[in-house]
Backbone as a printed PyTorch tensor [residue, N CA C, xyz], in Angstrom:
tensor([[[  0.9220,  -1.0240,  -0.3210],
         [ -0.2810,  -0.0730,  -0.6580],
         [  0.8230,   1.0890,   0.0000]],

        [[  2.0670,   0.8890,   0.8410],
         [  2.5400,   2.5320,   0.7300],
         [  3.5620,   2.5000,  -0.4400]],

        [[  3.7600,   1.1940,  -0.8610],
         [  4.7090,   1.8070,  -2.3970],
         [  3.7090,   2.1040,  -3.5830]],

        [[  2.3520,   1.8480,  -3.2490],
         [  1.7790,   2.1390,  -4.1870],
         [  0.8610,   3.9480,  -3.9960]],

        [[  0.7710,   4.1750,  -2.7090],
         [  1.2150,   5.6370,  -2.4940],
         [  2.1980,   6.4730,  -2.8820]],

        [[  3.3000,   5.6090,  -2.7630],
         [  4.0520,   6.9470,  -2.5940],
         [  4.1700,   7.2250,  -5.0700]],

        [[  4.0950,   5.7080,  -5.2420],
         [  3.8770,   5.4680,  -6.5190],
         [  3.3060,   6.6790,  -7.3780]],

        [[  1.9850,   6.8790,  -6.2140],
         [  0.6030,   7.7610,  -7.0540],
         [  1.5880,   9.7620,  -6.1120]],

        [[  1.9230,   9.4940,  -5.2760],
         [  2.4750,  10.7830,  -5.6210],
         [  2.7840,  11.2870,  -6.5240]],

        [[  3.8160,  10.0090,  -6.7410],
         [  4.9980,  10.5500,  -8.0940],
         [  4.0210,  10.7740,  -9.1620]],

        [[  3.4580,  10.5520,  -9.5350],
         [  2.8060,  10.5170, -10.7910],
         [  1.8080,  11.8940, -10.6740]],

        [[  1.7190,  12.0590,  -9.7520],
         [  0.4800,  13.8270,  -9.2600],
         [  1.9720,  14.6930,  -9.2020]],

        [[  2.7720,  13.8660,  -8.7070],
         [  4.4050,  15.3840,  -9.1490],
         [  4.6450,  16.1750, -10.7970]],

        [[  4.6610,  14.4290, -11.3310],
         [  4.7550,  14.5200, -12.9370],
         [  3.8940,  15.7660, -13.8030]],

        [[  3.1780,  15.6000, -13.0020],
         [  1.5880,  16.4210, -14.0780],
         [  0.4430,  17.4090, -13.8790]],

        [[  0.7550,  17.7730, -12.6570],
         [  0.4850,  18.7730, -11.6050],
         [  1.4290,  20.3230, -13.0350]],

        [[  0.5860,  21.1370, -11.8100],
         [  1.1250,  22.3220, -12.6330],
         [  3.4750,  22.6950, -12.1190]],

        [[  3.8240,  22.8180, -12.8410],
         [  5.3810,  22.8080, -12.1300],
         [  5.9130,  24.4540, -11.4490]],

        [[  6.8150,  23.8400, -10.6540],
         [  7.0440,  25.0440, -10.2980],
         [  8.1810,  26.4420, -10.8890]],

        [[  7.8610,  26.0600, -12.7100],
         [  8.3570,  27.3800, -13.6450],
         [  6.6890,  28.5490, -13.2760]],

        [[  5.9040,  27.9510, -12.8300],
         [  4.5320,  28.4770, -12.0050],
         [  4.7510,  29.8170, -10.8140]],

        [[  6.0490,  29.9530, -10.3190],
         [  6.3420,  30.5470,  -9.3760],
         [  7.4660,  30.5900,  -8.9250]],

        [[  7.5220,  32.1610,  -8.7080],
         [  8.6940,  32.9630,  -9.1020],
         [ 10.1450,  32.7370,  -7.5110]],

        [[ 11.0350,  33.1850,  -8.1010],
         [ 12.0370,  33.1430,  -7.3900],
         [ 12.8440,  34.0140,  -6.9380]],

        [[ 12.6230,  34.2800,  -5.7490],
         [ 13.5380,  35.9650,  -4.8240],
         [ 14.3570,  36.7650,  -5.3700]],

        [[ 15.0390,  35.7810,  -6.7060],
         [ 15.9200,  36.7420,  -7.7830],
         [ 14.5920,  37.4100,  -8.4470]],

        [[ 13.5780,  36.8190,  -8.9510],
         [ 12.8500,  37.0350,  -9.6140],
         [ 12.7910,  36.2440, -11.2680]],

        [[ 13.5410,  35.2200, -10.8380],
         [ 13.2400,  34.4110, -11.9380],
         [ 12.2850,  33.3060, -10.8100]],

        [[ 12.5650,  32.5070, -12.6870],
         [ 11.7720,  30.8210, -12.1810],
         [ 12.1280,  30.1530, -11.1500]],

        [[ 10.9510,  29.7070, -10.1750],
         [ 11.5190,  29.0430,  -8.9240],
         [ 12.2640,  27.6960,  -9.0580]],

        [[ 13.8050,  26.8380,  -8.7740],
         [ 13.6560,  26.0330,  -9.1560],
         [ 13.0340,  25.1090,  -8.3590]],

        [[ 14.0000,  24.0710,  -8.7860],
         [ 13.3640,  22.7640,  -7.2660],
         [ 14.7060,  22.9690,  -6.2340]],

        [[ 14.5770,  22.8160,  -5.1740],
         [ 15.1210,  22.7610,  -3.9170],
         [ 16.0240,  21.2620,  -3.7390]],

        [[ 14.5710,  19.9110,  -4.2970],
         [ 15.6830,  18.4900,  -4.0140],
         [ 16.1620,  17.8900,  -5.2970]],

        [[ 16.8460,  17.4450,  -5.8750],
         [ 17.0950,  16.9710,  -6.7540],
         [ 17.8590,  15.3290,  -6.9690]],

        [[ 18.1610,  14.7840,  -8.2730],
         [ 18.8940,  13.7410,  -7.6300],
         [ 19.5270,  13.1160,  -7.3640]],

        [[ 19.3430,  12.1960,  -5.9040],
         [ 19.9130,  11.3210,  -5.0530],
         [ 19.5760,  12.0610,  -3.7160]],

        [[ 18.4210,  12.9100,  -3.1840],
         [ 18.2180,  13.2220,  -2.0840],
         [ 16.9020,  12.8310,  -1.9970]],

        [[ 15.9550,  13.3640,  -1.4110],
         [ 14.7800,  13.3930,  -0.8060],
         [ 14.7940,  13.9890,  -1.2890]],

        [[ 13.0670,  13.8490,  -1.6380],
         [ 11.9070,  14.7430,  -2.6850],
         [ 11.6070,  15.8090,  -1.6780]],

        [[ 11.6050,  17.3480,  -1.7210],
         [ 10.9380,  17.6500,  -0.8710],
         [  9.8330,  18.1210,  -1.4890]],

        [[  9.5390,  19.4900,  -1.1110],
         [  8.3170,  20.3680,  -1.0610],
         [  6.6370,  19.9830,   0.1320]],

        [[  6.2050,  20.6930,  -0.2300],
         [  4.6980,  20.6700,   0.4700],
         [  4.2300,  19.6480,  -0.5040]],

        [[  3.6540,  19.7700,  -0.9690],
         [  3.1780,  19.0060,  -2.0560],
         [  3.6880,  17.8750,  -2.6820]],

        [[  5.1880,  17.7370,  -1.6480],
         [  6.3890,  16.7420,  -2.7990],
         [  6.8080,  16.3260,  -3.7970]],

        [[  7.3320,  17.9030,  -4.7350],
         [  7.2450,  17.9260,  -5.7410],
         [  8.3360,  18.3200,  -6.6700]],

        [[  9.3700,  18.8000,  -5.1170],
         [ 10.7770,  18.6230,  -5.5490],
         [ 11.0350,  20.7640,  -5.4740]],

        [[  9.7420,  21.0410,  -5.2380],
         [ 10.1670,  22.6230,  -5.2570],
         [  9.1070,  23.2690,  -4.5660]],

        [[  9.5390,  24.3360,  -3.5200],
         [  9.2690,  25.0240,  -2.4110],
         [  7.7760,  25.6030,  -2.6570]],

        [[  6.7710,  25.3620,  -3.4200],
         [  6.0340,  25.7570,  -3.6620],
         [  4.9000,  26.6490,  -2.9760]],

        [[  4.0510,  27.5300,  -3.3090],
         [  3.1110,  27.8470,  -2.9720],
         [  1.5790,  27.7360,  -2.3750]],

        [[  1.2820,  27.0840,  -0.9760],
         [  0.3310,  26.9340,  -1.3810],
         [ -0.5930,  27.3250,   0.2680]],

        [[ -2.3770,  27.2000,  -0.3600],
         [ -2.7970,  27.6900,   0.8280],
         [ -3.0070,  27.1370,   1.6850]],

        [[ -2.5890,  25.9910,   1.4680],
         [ -2.9320,  25.3360,   2.7660],
         [ -1.8100,  24.7530,   3.8670]],

        [[ -0.7030,  24.9420,   3.0240],
         [  0.5630,  24.9490,   4.0190],
         [  1.0320,  26.6130,   4.3110]],

        [[  0.3950,  26.5580,   5.7830],
         [  0.7690,  26.9130,   6.9920],
         [  2.2480,  27.0470,   7.4720]],

        [[  2.8110,  26.2890,   7.4460],
         [  3.6360,  26.8750,   7.4620],
         [  4.8630,  26.9750,   6.8810]],

        [[  4.1530,  27.8900,   5.5930],
         [  4.6700,  28.6840,   4.7490],
         [  6.8220,  27.9260,   4.0920]],

        [[  6.4190,  26.3150,   4.1340],
         [  7.4600,  25.9400,   3.6910],
         [  8.0640,  26.3670,   2.2400]],

        [[  9.0420,  27.4420,   2.2200],
         [  9.1530,  28.5600,   1.1720],
         [ 10.6040,  28.6490,   1.2650]],

        [[ 11.3600,  28.0690,   2.2600],
         [ 12.8650,  28.1120,   2.2510],
         [ 13.7990,  27.2470,   1.8470]],

        [[ 13.9470,  27.2020,   0.7360],
         [ 14.9490,  26.2240,   0.7080],
         [ 16.6340,  26.0330,   0.8670]],

        [[ 16.7520,  25.3710,   1.9670],
         [ 17.7350,  24.8660,   2.7250],
         [ 18.8100,  23.7370,   2.8140]],

        [[ 20.1720,  23.6080,   2.7690],
         [ 20.5550,  23.0880,   2.3690],
         [ 21.0970,  22.2660,   3.6150]],

        [[ 20.6750,  20.6200,   4.4900],
         [ 20.8380,  20.5050,   5.4010],
         [ 22.2310,  19.5850,   5.0490]],

        [[ 22.3620,  18.8530,   4.0780],
         [ 23.9260,  18.4790,   4.1030],
         [ 25.6180,  19.1340,   4.5750]],

        [[ 24.9490,  20.5690,   4.5510],
         [ 25.7640,  21.7310,   4.6530],
         [ 25.6470,  21.8020,   6.0990]],

        [[ 27.1830,  22.3030,   6.6300],
         [ 27.6850,  22.9750,   7.2880],
         [ 27.4430,  23.8840,   8.7400]],

        [[ 26.8000,  23.5720,   9.5710],
         [ 26.7030,  25.2220,  10.1280],
         [ 27.8270,  25.7230,  10.7710]],

        [[ 27.8870,  26.8610,  11.8920],
         [ 28.9250,  27.0630,  11.9280],
         [ 28.8590,  26.4730,  13.6540]],

        [[ 28.0830,  26.1310,  14.3670],
         [ 27.8950,  25.3680,  15.4260],
         [ 27.6280,  24.2310,  15.3500]],

        [[ 28.1810,  23.4410,  14.4850],
         [ 28.0310,  21.7810,  14.2140],
         [ 26.6220,  21.7450,  14.2520]],

        [[ 25.6240,  21.9950,  14.2760],
         [ 24.5180,  21.3360,  14.3720],
         [ 23.6880,  22.0400,  13.3700]],

        [[ 22.2830,  21.3250,  13.4480],
         [ 21.9400,  21.3750,  12.4460],
         [ 20.3520,  21.9230,  12.6470]],

        [[ 19.7620,  23.0810,  11.4610],
         [ 18.5270,  23.3230,  11.6220],
         [ 17.2870,  22.5240,  12.2780]],

        [[ 16.6350,  20.9240,  12.4720],
         [ 16.4330,  20.5080,  13.0990],
         [ 16.8890,  20.3660,  14.7550]],

        [[ 18.2010,  20.7640,  15.2390],
         [ 18.7920,  20.5390,  16.6660],
         [ 18.6290,  22.1890,  16.9490]],

        [[ 18.7510,  23.2080,  16.2730],
         [ 18.7210,  24.2390,  16.8370],
         [ 17.8860,  24.8580,  17.0850]],

        [[ 16.5290,  24.6570,  16.0630],
         [ 15.1960,  24.6640,  16.4230],
         [ 14.0070,  24.3870,  17.3340]],

        [[ 14.8230,  23.1850,  17.7960],
         [ 14.4440,  22.3830,  18.6800],
         [ 13.1650,  21.2590,  18.2230]],

        [[ 13.0010,  20.4540,  16.6370],
         [ 13.0420,  19.6300,  16.3700],
         [ 13.9840,  18.2440,  16.4520]],

        [[ 12.8680,  17.0340,  16.1470],
         [ 13.3910,  15.1450,  16.5960],
         [ 14.0980,  15.7690,  14.6770]],

        [[ 15.1190,  14.9330,  14.3520],
         [ 16.3450,  15.5170,  13.4190],
         [ 16.1360,  14.7330,  12.4580]],

        [[ 14.7760,  14.6860,  12.1870],
         [ 14.7560,  14.2940,  10.6290],
         [ 15.2750,  14.8780,   9.5960]],

        [[ 16.2670,  15.4920,  10.2420],
         [ 17.0190,  16.3400,   8.5800],
         [ 18.3510,  15.2270,   8.2360]],

        [[ 18.5230,  14.6360,   9.4930],
         [ 19.7450,  14.1490,   9.5100],
         [ 19.4600,  12.0450,   8.5170]],

        [[ 17.5610,  12.8010,   8.3050],
         [ 17.4270,  10.7470,   8.6760],
         [ 17.2500,  10.9870,   6.4960]],

        [[ 16.8440,   9.6210,   5.8400],
         [ 16.2610,   9.3660,   4.7240],
         [ 14.7780,   9.2380,   4.5850]],

        [[ 14.2760,   9.2960,   2.9650],
         [ 13.0200,   9.3060,   2.5270],
         [ 13.3850,   9.6780,   1.5590]],

        [[ 11.7810,   8.9620,   0.5470],
         [ 12.0410,   9.0120,  -0.5040],
         [ 12.1020,   9.2790,  -1.0870]],

        [[ 12.0820,   8.9060,  -2.7480],
         [ 13.7340,   9.6970,  -3.1630],
         [ 13.1260,  11.0000,  -4.2150]],

        [[ 13.5430,  11.5120,  -4.4120],
         [ 13.3990,  12.7560,  -5.2030],
         [ 13.0710,  11.8620,  -7.3180]],

        [[ 13.5260,  11.5700,  -7.3900],
         [ 13.9170,  10.0610,  -8.6930],
         [ 13.2480,   9.2820,  -8.8260]],

        [[ 12.8980,   8.3100,  -7.2730],
         [ 12.6160,   7.3840,  -7.3040],
         [ 11.6430,   7.0400,  -6.4970]],

        [[ 10.1430,   7.0070,  -6.3180],
         [  9.5620,   7.2320,  -4.8360],
         [  9.7260,   6.0350,  -4.4850]],

        [[ 10.3750,   4.6380,  -4.7520],
         [ 10.6310,   3.0290,  -4.5080],
         [ 11.8090,   3.3390,  -3.7800]],

        [[ 12.7790,   4.2620,  -3.3000],
         [ 13.8370,   4.1860,  -3.1300],
         [ 14.4110,   5.2060,  -1.9080]],

        [[ 15.1950,   5.2630,  -1.2000],
         [ 15.0910,   6.0230,   0.0720],
         [ 16.8020,   6.6860,  -0.1050]],

        [[ 16.5710,   8.0120,   0.2780],
         [ 17.7500,   9.1990,   0.2450],
         [ 18.1960,   9.5610,   1.6160]],

        [[ 18.7370,  10.6510,   1.6720],
         [ 19.0480,  10.9630,   2.3350],
         [ 18.8980,  12.8410,   2.6930]],

        [[ 17.8800,  13.1410,   3.3920],
         [ 17.8090,  14.4130,   3.4560],
         [ 18.8480,  15.3530,   3.2800]],

        [[ 18.7270,  17.0080,   2.2670],
         [ 19.9970,  17.3580,   2.0870],
         [ 19.1370,  18.7640,   1.5520]],

        [[ 18.5890,  19.1940,   0.2980],
         [ 18.2740,  19.9450,  -0.4260],
         [ 16.7440,  20.0560,   1.0280]],

        [[ 16.3520,  21.3120,   1.6880],
         [ 14.9690,  20.5240,   2.2640],
         [ 13.6560,  22.8470,   2.0640]],

        [[ 12.4970,  22.5730,   1.5690],
         [ 12.0740,  23.4990,   1.5320],
         [ 11.1140,  23.2000,   3.5000]],

        [[ 12.1110,  24.2310,   4.1510],
         [ 11.6570,  24.3950,   5.7800],
         [ 10.4930,  25.8010,   6.0860]],

        [[  9.9700,  25.6770,   6.3980],
         [  9.2460,  26.6880,   6.9050],
         [  9.5770,  27.8490,   7.2240]],

        [[  8.8890,  29.3490,   6.3480],
         [  9.9920,  30.2740,   6.5250],
         [  9.8930,  30.9960,   8.0280]],

        [[  8.8350,  30.3590,   8.2890],
         [  8.7960,  30.8520,   9.9140],
         [ 10.1500,  30.2840,  11.3480]],

        [[  9.8920,  28.3860,  10.9430],
         [ 11.0950,  28.3340,  11.6760],
         [ 12.6350,  29.0610,  11.0860]],

        [[ 12.7280,  29.3670,   9.6100],
         [ 13.6210,  29.5050,   9.5060],
         [ 14.3760,  31.0550,  10.3040]],

        [[ 12.9180,  31.5890,  10.1010],
         [ 13.6930,  33.1780,  10.9870],
         [ 14.1670,  33.2420,  12.8260]],

        [[ 13.5900,  31.9860,  13.1910],
         [ 13.6040,  31.3490,  14.2540],
         [ 15.6070,  30.8640,  14.2950]],

        [[ 15.2920,  29.8040,  13.3540],
         [ 16.2230,  29.3700,  13.2330],
         [ 18.0060,  30.2840,  13.2550]],

        [[ 17.8300,  31.5070,  12.4140],
         [ 18.7270,  32.9220,  12.2680],
         [ 18.8310,  33.0150,  13.5600]],

        [[ 18.2010,  33.0420,  14.5520],
         [ 17.8600,  34.5170,  15.9930],
         [ 18.6690,  33.3710,  16.6340]],

        [[ 18.4970,  32.1340,  16.2720],
         [ 18.3480,  30.7960,  17.6420],
         [ 20.3480,  30.8670,  17.9750]],

        [[ 20.7780,  30.1790,  16.1460],
         [ 22.2340,  29.7850,  15.4450],
         [ 22.9260,  30.9910,  15.9480]],

        [[ 22.0930,  32.3910,  15.9430],
         [ 23.9820,  33.1750,  16.5490],
         [ 23.4870,  34.8050,  14.8020]],

        [[ 22.6710,  34.0980,  13.9300],
         [ 22.9290,  34.9160,  13.4540],
         [ 22.8180,  34.3450,  11.7470]],

        [[ 23.1140,  35.0560,  10.4950],
         [ 22.7720,  34.6070,   9.6910],
         [ 24.4030,  34.0950,   8.6750]],

        [[ 25.7020,  34.6230,   9.3810],
         [ 26.8310,  34.1230,   9.0630],
         [ 26.7810,  32.6970,  10.1910]],

        [[ 26.0420,  32.4760,  10.7750],
         [ 25.9030,  30.5610,  11.6900],
         [ 25.3630,  29.2050,  10.6400]],

        [[ 23.9130,  30.5030,   9.5860],
         [ 23.6170,  28.8690,   9.1880],
         [ 23.4360,  28.2930,   7.9190]],

        [[ 22.9630,  27.2770,   8.1030],
         [ 23.8050,  26.6200,   6.8790],
         [ 23.2620,  26.9640,   5.8840]],

        [[ 24.4440,  26.6520,   4.8880],
         [ 23.9480,  26.9260,   3.1990],
         [ 22.0410,  27.6940,   3.0230]],

        [[ 21.6690,  27.8560,   2.2770],
         [ 20.2640,  28.0430,   1.4390],
         [ 20.4600,  28.5210,   0.2880]],

        [[ 19.8930,  27.7630,  -0.8390],
         [ 19.7740,  27.7660,  -2.3140],
         [ 18.8570,  28.7260,  -3.3940]],

        [[ 19.4530,  30.0630,  -3.5480],
         [ 18.4500,  30.8650,  -3.3650],
         [ 17.4020,  30.9380,  -3.6770]],

        [[ 18.1280,  30.6900,  -5.7210],
         [ 16.5500,  30.1520,  -6.6450],
         [ 16.3030,  29.5350,  -6.4160]],

        [[ 15.9280,  29.1280,  -5.6640],
         [ 15.4300,  27.7420,  -4.9500],
         [ 13.8060,  27.4630,  -3.9090]],

        [[ 14.1810,  29.6160,  -3.0470],
         [ 13.3930,  30.0290,  -2.0900],
         [ 12.1870,  30.3810,  -2.9470]],

        [[ 11.1930,  30.7630,  -2.7830],
         [ 10.2370,  31.5490,  -3.2400],
         [  9.8620,  33.0160,  -2.4370]],

        [[  9.3070,  33.4160,  -3.8780],
         [  9.6020,  35.2090,  -3.7390],
         [  8.3120,  35.5490,  -2.7130]],

        [[  7.2460,  34.5030,  -1.9990],
         [  6.3070,  34.7140,  -1.1020],
         [  7.2900,  34.6030,   0.1600]],

        [[  8.7650,  34.3070,   0.9090],
         [  8.7480,  33.8530,   1.6690],
         [  9.1670,  35.8220,   2.5590]],

        [[ 10.2130,  36.3340,   1.2540],
         [ 11.0060,  37.5860,   0.2690],
         [  9.3750,  38.8780,   0.9510]],

        [[  8.7000,  37.8860,   0.1580],
         [  7.0890,  39.0890,   0.4280],
         [  6.2350,  39.5980,   1.9060]],

        [[  6.7560,  38.2410,   2.6360],
         [  6.0170,  37.7050,   3.4220],
         [  6.9830,  38.8550,   5.1050]],

        [[  8.2010,  38.9430,   4.6890],
         [  9.6300,  39.1070,   5.4980],
         [  9.5080,  40.0970,   5.5420]],

        [[  8.8550,  40.9960,   4.2320],
         [  9.3220,  42.5280,   3.8690],
         [  8.0520,  43.1920,   4.6200]],

        [[  7.1970,  42.7780,   4.6080],
         [  5.3670,  42.3960,   5.3610],
         [  5.4360,  43.5210,   6.7750]],

        [[  6.6210,  42.4740,   7.0720],
         [  6.8630,  42.8070,   9.0960],
         [  8.7440,  42.8490,   8.9190]],

        [[  8.7130,  43.8490,   8.7480],
         [ 10.1330,  43.7220,   9.4480],
         [ 10.7790,  44.0860,  10.6280]],

        [[  9.6330,  44.6870,  11.1970],
         [  9.7480,  44.4700,  12.5290],
         [ 10.4470,  43.6190,  13.5240]],

        [[  9.4820,  42.1420,  12.5940],
         [  9.6120,  40.9960,  13.5620],
         [ 10.8340,  40.2480,  12.6220]],

        [[ 10.6700,  40.1270,  11.2870],
         [ 11.1230,  39.6460,  10.5150],
         [ 12.5060,  39.8150,   9.9280]],

        [[ 12.8940,  41.0600,   9.9750],
         [ 14.2090,  42.7730,   9.4260],
         [ 15.5950,  41.1760,   9.3400]],

        [[ 15.8020,  39.5820,  10.7170],
         [ 16.7930,  39.2610,  10.5850],
         [ 16.7910,  38.5950,   9.6360]],

        [[ 15.7250,  37.8000,   9.1230],
         [ 16.1220,  37.0760,   8.4870],
         [ 15.5210,  37.7680,   6.7990]],

        [[ 15.1880,  39.2470,   6.1470],
         [ 14.7790,  39.1960,   6.1970],
         [ 16.8080,  39.6630,   5.0470]],

        [[ 17.3730,  40.3860,   6.0520],
         [ 18.8230,  40.6930,   6.0540],
         [ 19.3310,  39.9080,   5.3990]],

        [[ 19.1580,  38.5000,   6.5700],
         [ 19.7170,  37.1920,   5.3680],
         [ 19.7730,  37.0910,   4.0550]],

        [[ 18.4770,  37.4050,   3.4920],
         [ 18.1430,  36.5270,   2.5230],
         [ 19.3920,  38.0400,   1.5210]],

        [[ 18.7910,  39.0080,   1.7730],
         [ 19.5210,  39.7520,   1.1230],
         [ 21.1480,  39.4750,   0.8400]],

        [[ 21.9580,  39.3690,   2.1230],
         [ 23.2840,  38.9210,   2.3130],
         [ 23.8080,  37.4330,   1.7840]],

        [[ 23.1590,  36.9150,   1.7370],
         [ 23.0350,  35.3080,   1.1000],
         [ 23.2050,  35.2530,   0.2630]],

        [[ 21.6080,  35.9590,  -0.5940],
         [ 20.6920,  35.4070,  -1.6550],
         [ 21.8040,  36.9000,  -2.7090]],

        [[ 22.4880,  37.7510,  -2.2600],
         [ 23.1130,  39.5710,  -3.2800],
         [ 22.1660,  40.1270,  -3.5760]],

        [[ 20.6270,  40.6040,  -2.8490],
         [ 19.4400,  41.3050,  -3.4050],
         [ 20.0670,  41.8160,  -3.2160]],

        [[ 19.3570,  43.4680,  -4.3930],
         [ 19.6530,  44.7020,  -3.9640],
         [ 18.2580,  45.3390,  -3.2850]],

        [[ 18.6100,  45.5360,  -2.2500],
         [ 16.7680,  46.8110,  -1.9000],
         [ 16.5090,  47.5470,  -3.0280]],

        [[ 15.0480,  46.7820,  -2.8820],
         [ 14.4700,  47.3780,  -3.3240],
         [ 12.9490,  48.7310,  -3.6490]]])
């Protein structure tokens, strides 16, 4: 039953609208966050950090969980979650296989918290700028008093110019 469900999700992923309907923080087409050899990410498990109305966590930030933060701790540890960051899940290219979690669409609100708890932008793991949904940037810009550090981090890491 589980393999059948995974196969169905794989089929849906390849027939639904593409991530190109969405924009990244640089203004270009949203690129895939996960790729071959990695666990399949995205709120809808389509490999991209797309924007969906039912995604209350707004999983718009693509972070490389395989990179090392300056503290040696990963996103999961710093944000107080169970360590799914070091796990394996359904592969991006083959839903019948397991691959390590590497690039992952994380909640934009948890990402903002991660920056604070890790000790700033320079202390976090790598982010994949062209795979970060522009909705995250818009949300941070809408509340700079609360999300200013996250906004500054995206500008710094992704070499964005103030608009």
